Tab-separated table of C-alpha atoms in Angstrom:
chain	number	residue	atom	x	y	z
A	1	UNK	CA	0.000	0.000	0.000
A	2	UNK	CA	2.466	2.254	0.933
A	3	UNK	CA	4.382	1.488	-2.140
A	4	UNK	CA	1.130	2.041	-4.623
A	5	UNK	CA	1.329	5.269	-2.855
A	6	UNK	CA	5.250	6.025	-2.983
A	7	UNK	CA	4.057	5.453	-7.167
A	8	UNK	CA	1.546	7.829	-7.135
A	9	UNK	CA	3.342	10.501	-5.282
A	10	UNK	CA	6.332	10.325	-8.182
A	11	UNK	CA	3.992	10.447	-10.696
A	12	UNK	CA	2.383	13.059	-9.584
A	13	UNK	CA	5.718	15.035	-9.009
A	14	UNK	CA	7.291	13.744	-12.257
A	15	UNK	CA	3.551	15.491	-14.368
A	16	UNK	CA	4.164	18.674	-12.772
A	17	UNK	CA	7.456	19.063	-13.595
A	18	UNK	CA	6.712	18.394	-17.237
A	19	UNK	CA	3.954	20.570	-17.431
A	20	UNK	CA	6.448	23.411	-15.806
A	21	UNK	CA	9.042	22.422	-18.218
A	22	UNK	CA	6.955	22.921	-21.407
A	23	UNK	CA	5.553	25.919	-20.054
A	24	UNK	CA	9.201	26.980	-19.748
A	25	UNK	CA	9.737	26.627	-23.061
A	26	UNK	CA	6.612	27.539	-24.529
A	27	UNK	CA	7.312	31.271	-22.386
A	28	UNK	CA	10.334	31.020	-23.982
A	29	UNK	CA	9.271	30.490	-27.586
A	30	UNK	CA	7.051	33.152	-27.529
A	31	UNK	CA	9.737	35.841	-26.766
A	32	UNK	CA	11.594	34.733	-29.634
A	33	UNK	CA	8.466	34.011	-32.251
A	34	UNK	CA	7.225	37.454	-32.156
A	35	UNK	CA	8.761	40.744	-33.670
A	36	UNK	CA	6.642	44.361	-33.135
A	37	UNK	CA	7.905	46.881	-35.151
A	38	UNK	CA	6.369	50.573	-35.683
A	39	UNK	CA	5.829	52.351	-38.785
A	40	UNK	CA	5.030	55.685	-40.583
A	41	UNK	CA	2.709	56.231	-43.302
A	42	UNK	CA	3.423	59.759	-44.867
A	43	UNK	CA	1.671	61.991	-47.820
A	44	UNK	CA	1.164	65.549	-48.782
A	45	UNK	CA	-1.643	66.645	-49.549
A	46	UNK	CA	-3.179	70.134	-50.571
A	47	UNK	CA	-4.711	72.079	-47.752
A	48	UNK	CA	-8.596	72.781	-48.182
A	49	UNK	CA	-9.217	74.949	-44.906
A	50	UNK	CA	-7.549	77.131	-43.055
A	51	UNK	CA	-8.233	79.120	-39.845
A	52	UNK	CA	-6.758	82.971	-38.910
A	53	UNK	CA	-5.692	83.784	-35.633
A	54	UNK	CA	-6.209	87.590	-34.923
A	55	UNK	CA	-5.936	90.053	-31.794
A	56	UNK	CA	-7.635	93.091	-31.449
A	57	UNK	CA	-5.925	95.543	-29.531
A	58	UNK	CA	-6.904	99.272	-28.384
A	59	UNK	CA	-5.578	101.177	-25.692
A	60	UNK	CA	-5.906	105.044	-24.181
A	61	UNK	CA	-6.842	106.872	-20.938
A	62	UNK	CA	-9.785	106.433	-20.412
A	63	UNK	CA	-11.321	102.689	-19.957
A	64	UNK	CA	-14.951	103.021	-21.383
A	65	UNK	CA	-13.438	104.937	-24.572
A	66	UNK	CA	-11.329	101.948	-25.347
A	67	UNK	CA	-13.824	99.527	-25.033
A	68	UNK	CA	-16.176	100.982	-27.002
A	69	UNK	CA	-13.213	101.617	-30.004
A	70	UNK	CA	-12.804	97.497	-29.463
A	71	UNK	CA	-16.335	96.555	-29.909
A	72	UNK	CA	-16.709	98.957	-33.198
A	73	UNK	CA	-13.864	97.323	-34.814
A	74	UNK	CA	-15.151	93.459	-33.586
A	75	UNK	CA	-18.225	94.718	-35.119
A	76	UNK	CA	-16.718	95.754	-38.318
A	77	UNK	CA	-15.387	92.365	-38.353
A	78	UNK	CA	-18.543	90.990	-38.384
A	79	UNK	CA	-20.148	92.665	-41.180
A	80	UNK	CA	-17.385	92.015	-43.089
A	81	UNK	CA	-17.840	88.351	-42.507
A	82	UNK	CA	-20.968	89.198	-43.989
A	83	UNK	CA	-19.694	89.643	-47.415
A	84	UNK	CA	-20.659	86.911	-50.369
A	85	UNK	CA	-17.685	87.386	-52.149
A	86	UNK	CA	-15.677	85.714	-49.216
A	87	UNK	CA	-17.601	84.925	-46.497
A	88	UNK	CA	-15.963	83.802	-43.138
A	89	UNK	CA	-16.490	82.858	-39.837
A	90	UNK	CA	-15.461	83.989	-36.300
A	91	UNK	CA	-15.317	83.295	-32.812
A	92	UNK	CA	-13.740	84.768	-29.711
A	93	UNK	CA	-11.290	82.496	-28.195
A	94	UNK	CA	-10.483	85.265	-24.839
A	95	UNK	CA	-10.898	88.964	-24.049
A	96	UNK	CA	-8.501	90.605	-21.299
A	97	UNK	CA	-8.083	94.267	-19.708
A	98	UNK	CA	-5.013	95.552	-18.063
A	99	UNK	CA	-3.183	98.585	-17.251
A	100	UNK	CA	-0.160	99.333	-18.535
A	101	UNK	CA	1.252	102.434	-17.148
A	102	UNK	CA	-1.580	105.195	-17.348
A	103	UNK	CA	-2.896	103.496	-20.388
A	104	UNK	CA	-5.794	100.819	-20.117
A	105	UNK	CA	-5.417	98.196	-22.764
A	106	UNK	CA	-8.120	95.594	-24.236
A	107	UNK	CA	-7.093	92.832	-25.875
A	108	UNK	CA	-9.475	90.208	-27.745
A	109	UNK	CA	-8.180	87.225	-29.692
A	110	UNK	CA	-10.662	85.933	-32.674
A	111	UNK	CA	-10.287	82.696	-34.820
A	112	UNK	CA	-11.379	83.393	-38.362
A	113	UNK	CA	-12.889	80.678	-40.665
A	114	UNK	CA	-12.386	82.021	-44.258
A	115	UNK	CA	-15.327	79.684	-45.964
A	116	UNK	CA	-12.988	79.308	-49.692
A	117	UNK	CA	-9.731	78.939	-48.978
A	118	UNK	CA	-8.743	80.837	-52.215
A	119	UNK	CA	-10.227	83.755	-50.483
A	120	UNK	CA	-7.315	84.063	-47.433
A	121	UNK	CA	-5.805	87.180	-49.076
A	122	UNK	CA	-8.737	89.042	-49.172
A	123	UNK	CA	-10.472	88.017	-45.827
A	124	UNK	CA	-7.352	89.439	-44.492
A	125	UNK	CA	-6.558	92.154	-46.136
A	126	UNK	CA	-10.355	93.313	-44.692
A	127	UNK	CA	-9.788	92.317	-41.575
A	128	UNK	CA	-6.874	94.605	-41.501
A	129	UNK	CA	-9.036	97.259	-43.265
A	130	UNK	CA	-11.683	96.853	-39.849
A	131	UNK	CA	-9.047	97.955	-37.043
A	132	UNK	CA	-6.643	95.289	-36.955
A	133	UNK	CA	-2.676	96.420	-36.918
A	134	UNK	CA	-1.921	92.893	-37.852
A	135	UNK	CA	-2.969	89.335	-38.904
A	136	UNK	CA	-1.091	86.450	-35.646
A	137	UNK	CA	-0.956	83.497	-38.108
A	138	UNK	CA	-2.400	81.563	-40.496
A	139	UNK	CA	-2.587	77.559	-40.211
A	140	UNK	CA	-3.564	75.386	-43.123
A	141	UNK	CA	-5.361	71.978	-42.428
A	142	UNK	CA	-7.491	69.165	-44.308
A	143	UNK	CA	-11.010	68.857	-43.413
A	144	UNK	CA	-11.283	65.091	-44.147
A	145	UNK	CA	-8.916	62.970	-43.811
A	146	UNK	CA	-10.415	59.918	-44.574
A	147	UNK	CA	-10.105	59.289	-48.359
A	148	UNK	CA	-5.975	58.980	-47.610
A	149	UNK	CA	-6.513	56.859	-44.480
A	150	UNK	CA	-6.307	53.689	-46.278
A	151	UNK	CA	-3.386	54.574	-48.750
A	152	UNK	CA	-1.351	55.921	-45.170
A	153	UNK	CA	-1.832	52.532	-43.381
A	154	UNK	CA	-0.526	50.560	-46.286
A	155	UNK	CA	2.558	52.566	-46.373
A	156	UNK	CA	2.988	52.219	-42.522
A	157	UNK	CA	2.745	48.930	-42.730
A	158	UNK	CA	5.301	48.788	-45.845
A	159	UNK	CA	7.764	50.668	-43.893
A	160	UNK	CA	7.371	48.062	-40.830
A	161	UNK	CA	7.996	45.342	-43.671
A	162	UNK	CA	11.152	47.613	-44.537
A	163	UNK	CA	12.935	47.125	-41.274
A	164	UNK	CA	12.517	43.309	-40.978
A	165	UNK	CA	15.507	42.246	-42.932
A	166	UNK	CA	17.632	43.303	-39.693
A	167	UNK	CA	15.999	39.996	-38.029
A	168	UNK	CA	16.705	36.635	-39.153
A	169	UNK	CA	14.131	34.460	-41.535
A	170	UNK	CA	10.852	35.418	-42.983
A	171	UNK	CA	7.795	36.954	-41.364
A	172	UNK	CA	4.104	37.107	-41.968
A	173	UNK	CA	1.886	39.742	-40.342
A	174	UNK	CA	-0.017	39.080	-36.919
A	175	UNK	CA	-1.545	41.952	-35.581
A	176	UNK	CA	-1.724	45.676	-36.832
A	177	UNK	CA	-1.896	48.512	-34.365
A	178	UNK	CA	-3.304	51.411	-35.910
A	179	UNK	CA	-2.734	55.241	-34.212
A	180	UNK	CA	-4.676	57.107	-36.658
A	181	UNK	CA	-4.162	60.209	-38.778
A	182	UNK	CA	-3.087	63.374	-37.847
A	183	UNK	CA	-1.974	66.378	-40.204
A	184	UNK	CA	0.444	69.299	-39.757
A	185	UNK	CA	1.899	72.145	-41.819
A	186	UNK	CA	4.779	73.978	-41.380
A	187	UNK	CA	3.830	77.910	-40.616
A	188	UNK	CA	6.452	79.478	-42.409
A	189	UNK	CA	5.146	79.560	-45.719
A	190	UNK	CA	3.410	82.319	-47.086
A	191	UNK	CA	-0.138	83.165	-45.983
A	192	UNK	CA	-1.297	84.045	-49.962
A	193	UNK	CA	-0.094	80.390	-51.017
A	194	UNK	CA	-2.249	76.999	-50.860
A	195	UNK	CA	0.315	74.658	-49.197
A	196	UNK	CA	1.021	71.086	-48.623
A	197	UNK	CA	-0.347	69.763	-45.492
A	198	UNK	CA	1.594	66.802	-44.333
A	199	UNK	CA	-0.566	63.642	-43.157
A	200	UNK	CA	0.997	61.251	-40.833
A	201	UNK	CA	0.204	57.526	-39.970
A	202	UNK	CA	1.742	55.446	-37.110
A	203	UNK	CA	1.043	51.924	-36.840
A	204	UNK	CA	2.543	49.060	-34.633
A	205	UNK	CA	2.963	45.469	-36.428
A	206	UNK	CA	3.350	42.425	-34.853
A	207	UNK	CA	5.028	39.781	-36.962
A	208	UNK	CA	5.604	35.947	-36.643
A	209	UNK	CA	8.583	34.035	-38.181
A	210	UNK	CA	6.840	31.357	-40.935
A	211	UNK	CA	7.986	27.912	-39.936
């Protein structure tokens, strides 16, 4: 009896020690079996919208004289907005006070919507025309990114594929990781041109070695 159970004690032992070995190695294997690389999708497209940051700025003696001089001119802005020939919109992003010496100052900061973006010029140059010394920036942007979405993934994924001849043997896709698309443009080009945007696709890409 106490042999039958000397047996079943070893066996016992002996099946849980294989069953940690193979896990061993099967932890093991999948370290080596699996490769995640990142890649970048890039295109350049043209820009199809584009937003105007302005500030309007008055200043004098007397505090209720310079508020009224910056609510004529944000009202000049308006009608101008008004106009069919190129329409835009506004909103006010902040509007501060603050004295500077013996002079109180106003300062209101609008983002302007031009609604054609072959109109930027002249949705300026009348913004300029209501009271405004000068125009912050200009940023140029896509509305919809979408129809390059699938063309940007493929070439992220390419340019994972590119970096796999550093590893050893050949590789078949497992898993994509996908970031999304995001656009930027460089601001130092000239307001009166229609730039390139840049669009931009990360990705992650797990691959497997092909046995």
């Amino acid at each position: 009896m106490k042999t039958i159970r000397f047996l079943s004690w070893l066996l016992a032992l002996c099946t849980a020690g294989c069953i940690f070995f193979s896990a061993a190695v099967n932890a093991e294997e999948n370290v080596q079996d699996f490769a995640q690389i990142s890649g970048k999708g890039v295109c350049y497209v043209p820009a199809d919208t584009a937003t105007i940051n302005i500030c309007i700025e008055n200043r004098g003696g007397r505090e209720e004289k310079v508020l009224r001089e910056n609510k004529a001119i944000l009202e000049k802005i308006r009608l101008a907005s008004l106009m069919e020939d190129a329409p835009f919109s506004l909103s006010e992003e902040s509007c501060g006070s603050f004295c500077d010496g013996n002079d109180f100052c106003v300062s209101r900061y609008l983002t302007i919507t031009p609604a054609r973006i072959d109109t930027i010029s002249t949705v300026c140059e009348r913004i300029e025309a209501c009271g405004v010394l000068s125009v912050n920036c200009v940023f140029y942007s896509v509305r919809d990114t979408s129809p390059y979405a699938a063309r940007l993934l493929d070439l992220a994924i390419e340019d994972a594929k590119s970096k796999l001849p550093a590893l050893n043997g050949n590789f078949e896709i497992l898993s994509v990781q996908e970031f999304g698309v995001y656009s930027f443009w460089d601001n130092t080009q000239p307001a009166s041109d229609i730039p390139q945007v840049t669009l931009n696709c990360d990705v992650s890409v797990t691959f497997r070695p092909v046995r």
